[in-house]
PDB file of C-alpha atoms in Angstrom:
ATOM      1  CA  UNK F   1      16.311   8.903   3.216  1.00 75.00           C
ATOM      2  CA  UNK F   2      14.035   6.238   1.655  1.00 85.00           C
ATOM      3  CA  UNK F   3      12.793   6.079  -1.931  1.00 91.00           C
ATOM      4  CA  UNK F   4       9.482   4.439  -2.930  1.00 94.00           C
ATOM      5  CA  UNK F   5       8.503   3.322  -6.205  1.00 96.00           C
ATOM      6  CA  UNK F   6       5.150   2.340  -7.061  1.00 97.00           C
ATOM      7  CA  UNK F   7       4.736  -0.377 -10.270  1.00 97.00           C
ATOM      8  CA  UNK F   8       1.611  -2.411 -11.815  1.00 98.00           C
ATOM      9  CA  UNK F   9      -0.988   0.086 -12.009  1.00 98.00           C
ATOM     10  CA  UNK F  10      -2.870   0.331 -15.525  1.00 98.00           C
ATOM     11  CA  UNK F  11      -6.612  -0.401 -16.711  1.00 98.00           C
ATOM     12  CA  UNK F  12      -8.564  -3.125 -16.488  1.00 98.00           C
ATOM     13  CA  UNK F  13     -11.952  -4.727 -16.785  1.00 98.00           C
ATOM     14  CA  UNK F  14     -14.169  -4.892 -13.588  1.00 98.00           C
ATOM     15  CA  UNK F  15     -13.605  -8.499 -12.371  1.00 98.00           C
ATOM     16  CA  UNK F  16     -10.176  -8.392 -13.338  1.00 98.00           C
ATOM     17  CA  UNK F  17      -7.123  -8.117 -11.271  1.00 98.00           C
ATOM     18  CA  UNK F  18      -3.837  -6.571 -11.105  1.00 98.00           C
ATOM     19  CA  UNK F  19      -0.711  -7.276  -8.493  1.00 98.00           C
ATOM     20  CA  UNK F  20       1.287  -3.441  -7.592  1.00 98.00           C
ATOM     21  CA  UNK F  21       4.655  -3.413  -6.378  1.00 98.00           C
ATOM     22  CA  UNK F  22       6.486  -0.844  -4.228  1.00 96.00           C
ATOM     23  CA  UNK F  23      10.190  -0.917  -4.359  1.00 94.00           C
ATOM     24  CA  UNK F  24      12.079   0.719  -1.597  1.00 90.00           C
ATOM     25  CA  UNK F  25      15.940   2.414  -1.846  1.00 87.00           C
ATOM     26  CA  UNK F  26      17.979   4.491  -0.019  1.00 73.00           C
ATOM     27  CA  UNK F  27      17.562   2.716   3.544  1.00 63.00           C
ATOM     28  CA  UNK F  28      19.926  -0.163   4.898  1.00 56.00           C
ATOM     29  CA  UNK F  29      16.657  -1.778   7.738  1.00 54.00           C
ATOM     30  CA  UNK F  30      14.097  -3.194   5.904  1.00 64.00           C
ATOM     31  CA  UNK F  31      11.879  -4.067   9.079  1.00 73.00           C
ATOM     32  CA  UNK F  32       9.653  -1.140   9.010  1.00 86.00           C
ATOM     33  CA  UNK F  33       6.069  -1.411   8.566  1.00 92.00           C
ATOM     34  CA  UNK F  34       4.121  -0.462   4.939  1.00 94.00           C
ATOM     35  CA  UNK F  35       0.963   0.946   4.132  1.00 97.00           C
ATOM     36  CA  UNK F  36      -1.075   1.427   0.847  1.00 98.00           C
ATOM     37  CA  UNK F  37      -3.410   3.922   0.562  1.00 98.00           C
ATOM     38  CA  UNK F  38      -5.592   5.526  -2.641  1.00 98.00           C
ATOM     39  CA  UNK F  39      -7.009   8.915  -3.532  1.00 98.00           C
ATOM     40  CA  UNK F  40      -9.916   8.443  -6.500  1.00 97.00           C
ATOM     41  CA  UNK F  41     -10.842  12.263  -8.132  1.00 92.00           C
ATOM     42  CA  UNK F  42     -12.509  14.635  -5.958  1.00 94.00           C
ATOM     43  CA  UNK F  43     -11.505  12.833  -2.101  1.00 96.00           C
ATOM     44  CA  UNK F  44      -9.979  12.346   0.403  1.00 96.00           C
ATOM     45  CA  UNK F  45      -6.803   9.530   0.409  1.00 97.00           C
ATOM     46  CA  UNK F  46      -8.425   6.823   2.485  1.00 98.00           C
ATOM     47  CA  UNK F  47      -6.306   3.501   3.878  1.00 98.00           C
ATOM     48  CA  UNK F  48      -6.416   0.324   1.761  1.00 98.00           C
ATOM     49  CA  UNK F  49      -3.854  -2.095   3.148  1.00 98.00           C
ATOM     50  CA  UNK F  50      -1.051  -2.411   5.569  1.00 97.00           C
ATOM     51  CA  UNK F  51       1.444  -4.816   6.611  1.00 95.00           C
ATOM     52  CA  UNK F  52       3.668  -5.054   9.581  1.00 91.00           C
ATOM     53  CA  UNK F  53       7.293  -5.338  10.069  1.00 86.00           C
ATOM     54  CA  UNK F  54       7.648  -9.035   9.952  1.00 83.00           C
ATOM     55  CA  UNK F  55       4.909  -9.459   7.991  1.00 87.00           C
ATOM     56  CA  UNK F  56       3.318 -11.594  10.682  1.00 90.00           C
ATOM     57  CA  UNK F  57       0.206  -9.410  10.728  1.00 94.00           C
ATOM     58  CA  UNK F  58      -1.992  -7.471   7.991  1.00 97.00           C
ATOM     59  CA  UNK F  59      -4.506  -4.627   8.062  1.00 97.00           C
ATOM     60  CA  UNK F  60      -7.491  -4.445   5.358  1.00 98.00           C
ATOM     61  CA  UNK F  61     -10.170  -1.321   5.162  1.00 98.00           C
ATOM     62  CA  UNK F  62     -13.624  -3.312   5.039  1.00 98.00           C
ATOM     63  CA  UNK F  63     -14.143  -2.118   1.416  1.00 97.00           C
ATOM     64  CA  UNK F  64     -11.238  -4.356   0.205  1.00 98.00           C
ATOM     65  CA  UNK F  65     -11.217  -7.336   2.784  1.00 98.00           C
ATOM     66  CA  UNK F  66     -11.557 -10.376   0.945  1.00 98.00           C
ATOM     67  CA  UNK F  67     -10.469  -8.725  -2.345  1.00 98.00           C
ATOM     68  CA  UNK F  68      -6.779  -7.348  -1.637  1.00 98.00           C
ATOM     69  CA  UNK F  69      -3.813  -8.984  -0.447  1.00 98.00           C
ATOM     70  CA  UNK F  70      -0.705  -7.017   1.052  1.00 98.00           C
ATOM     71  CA  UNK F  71       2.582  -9.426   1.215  1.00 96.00           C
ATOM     72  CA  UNK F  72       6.351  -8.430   1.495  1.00 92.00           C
ATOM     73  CA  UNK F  73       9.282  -9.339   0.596  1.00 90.00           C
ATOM     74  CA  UNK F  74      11.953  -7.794   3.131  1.00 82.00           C
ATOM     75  CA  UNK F  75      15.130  -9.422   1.188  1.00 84.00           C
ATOM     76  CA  UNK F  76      13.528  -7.693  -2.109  1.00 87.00           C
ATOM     77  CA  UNK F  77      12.990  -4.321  -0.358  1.00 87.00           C
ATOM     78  CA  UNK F  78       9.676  -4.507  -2.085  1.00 92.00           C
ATOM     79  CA  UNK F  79       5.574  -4.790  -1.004  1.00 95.00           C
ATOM     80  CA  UNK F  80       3.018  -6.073  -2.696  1.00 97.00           C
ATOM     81  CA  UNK F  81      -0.701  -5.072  -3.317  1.00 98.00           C
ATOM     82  CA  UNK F  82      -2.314  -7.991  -5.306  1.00 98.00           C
ATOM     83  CA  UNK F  83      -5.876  -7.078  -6.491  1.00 98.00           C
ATOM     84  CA  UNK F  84      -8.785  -9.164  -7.452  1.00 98.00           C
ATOM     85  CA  UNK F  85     -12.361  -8.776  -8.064  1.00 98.00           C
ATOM     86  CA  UNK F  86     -12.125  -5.120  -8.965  1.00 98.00           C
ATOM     87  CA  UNK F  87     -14.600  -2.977  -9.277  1.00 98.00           C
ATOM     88  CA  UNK F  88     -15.328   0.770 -11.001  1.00 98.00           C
ATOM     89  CA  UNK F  89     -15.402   2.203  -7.328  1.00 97.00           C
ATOM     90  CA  UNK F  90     -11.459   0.807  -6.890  1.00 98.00           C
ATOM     91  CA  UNK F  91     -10.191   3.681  -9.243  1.00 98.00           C
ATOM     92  CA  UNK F  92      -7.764   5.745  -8.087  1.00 98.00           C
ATOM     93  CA  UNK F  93      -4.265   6.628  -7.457  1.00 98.00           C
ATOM     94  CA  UNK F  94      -2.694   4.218  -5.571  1.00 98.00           C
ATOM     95  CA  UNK F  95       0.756   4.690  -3.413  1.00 98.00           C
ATOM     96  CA  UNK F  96       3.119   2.981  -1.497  1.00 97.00           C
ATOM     97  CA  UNK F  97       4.126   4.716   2.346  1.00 96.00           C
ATOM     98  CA  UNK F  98       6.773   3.805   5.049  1.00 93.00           C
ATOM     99  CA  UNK F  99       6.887   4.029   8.425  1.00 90.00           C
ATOM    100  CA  UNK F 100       9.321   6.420   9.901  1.00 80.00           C
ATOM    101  CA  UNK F 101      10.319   5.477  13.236  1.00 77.00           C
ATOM    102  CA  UNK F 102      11.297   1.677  13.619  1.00 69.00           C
ATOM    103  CA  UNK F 103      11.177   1.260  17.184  1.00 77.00           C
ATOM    104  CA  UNK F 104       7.682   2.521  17.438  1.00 75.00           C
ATOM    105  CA  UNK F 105       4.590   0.941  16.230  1.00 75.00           C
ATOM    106  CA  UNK F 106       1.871   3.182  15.610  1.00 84.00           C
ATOM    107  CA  UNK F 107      -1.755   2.771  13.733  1.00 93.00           C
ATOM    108  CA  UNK F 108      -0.988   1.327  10.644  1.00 94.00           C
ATOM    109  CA  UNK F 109      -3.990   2.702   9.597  1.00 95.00           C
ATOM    110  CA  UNK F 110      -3.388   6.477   9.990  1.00 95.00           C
ATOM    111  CA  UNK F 111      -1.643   8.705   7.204  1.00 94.00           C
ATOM    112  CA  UNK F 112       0.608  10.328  10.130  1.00 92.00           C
ATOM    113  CA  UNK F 113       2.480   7.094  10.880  1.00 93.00           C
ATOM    114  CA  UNK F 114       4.264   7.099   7.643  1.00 93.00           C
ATOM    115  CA  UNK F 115       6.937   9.293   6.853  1.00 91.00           C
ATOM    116  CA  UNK F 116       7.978   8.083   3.278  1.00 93.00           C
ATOM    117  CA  UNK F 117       5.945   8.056  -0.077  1.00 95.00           C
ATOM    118  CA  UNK F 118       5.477   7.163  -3.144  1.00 97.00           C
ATOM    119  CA  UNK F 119       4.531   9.050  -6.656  1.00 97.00           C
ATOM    120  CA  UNK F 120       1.628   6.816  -6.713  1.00 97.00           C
ATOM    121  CA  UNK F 121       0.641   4.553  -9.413  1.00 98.00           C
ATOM    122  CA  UNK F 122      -2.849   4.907 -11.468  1.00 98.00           C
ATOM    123  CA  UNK F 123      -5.660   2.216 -11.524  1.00 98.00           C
ATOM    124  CA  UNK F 124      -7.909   2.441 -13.456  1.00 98.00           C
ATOM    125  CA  UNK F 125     -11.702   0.044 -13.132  1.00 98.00           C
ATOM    126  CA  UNK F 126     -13.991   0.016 -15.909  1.00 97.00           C
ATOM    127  CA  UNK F 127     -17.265  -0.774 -16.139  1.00 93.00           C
TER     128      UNK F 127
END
C-alpha cells in the first residue's frame, strides 16, 4: 500500500509561480515512475507531467512545456512539480499518482498506468 500526499498548492497572481510536492509512504522501492495530473471545474483530469523511475527521462503535455518542471527525489520519497509563468487557465486541482507495477513501463501519460493517488492539492491562477 502506498500513500501520497500532495503539498504547495494555494493562490497566486498570473505570472507567478509555485513548486508542489508529493510525499510518498507506505512502500519500501522507491523506483517507480510518477505522474501529475489536474482536473479544473467542469472537465475532464488531463496529464500535466511525468517522470520516470530514475528520473533520467520526463514527460510534459504541450500546454505546460517550457513552464513546468517535474524532478524527484527517490532518497526523499518525494516529487516535485515546480510551476512558473502561470496562467488563469492553470487552475485546478492538482494530484500526485504512482505507478503500480515496477517491472513494467507503461504510458506515462495515461491515467490507467497509475495505481496510487493523491487527495489532490488546489491551485488557484488569478487574473
Amino acid at each position: 500500500q502506498v500513500q501520497l500526499v500532495e503539498s504547495g498548492g494555494g493562490l497566486v497572481q498570473a505570472g507567478g509561480s509555485l513548486r508542489l510536492s508529493c510525499a510518498a509512504s507506505g512502500r519500501t522501492f522507491t523506483g517507480y515512475a510518477m505522474g501529475w495530473f489536474r482536473q479544473a471545474p467542469g472537465k475532464e483530469r488531463a496529464f500535466v507531467a511525468a517522470i520516470s523511475r530514475s528520473g533520467g527521462s520526463t514527460y510534459y503535455a504541450n500546454s505546460v512545456k517550457g513552464r513546468f518542471t517535474i524532478s524527484r527525489d527517490n532518497a526523499k520519497n518525494t516529487v516535485y512539480l515546480q510551476m512558473n509563468s502561470l496562467e488563469p487557465e492553470d487552475t485546478a486541482v492538482y494530484s500526485c499518482a504512482a505507478e503500480g507495477n515496477p517491472y513494467y513501463s507503461g504510458s506515462l501519460y495515461l491515467e490507467s498506468t497509475y495505481t496510487y493517488w493523491g487527495q489532490g492539492t488546489q491551485v488557484t491562477v488569478s487574473s
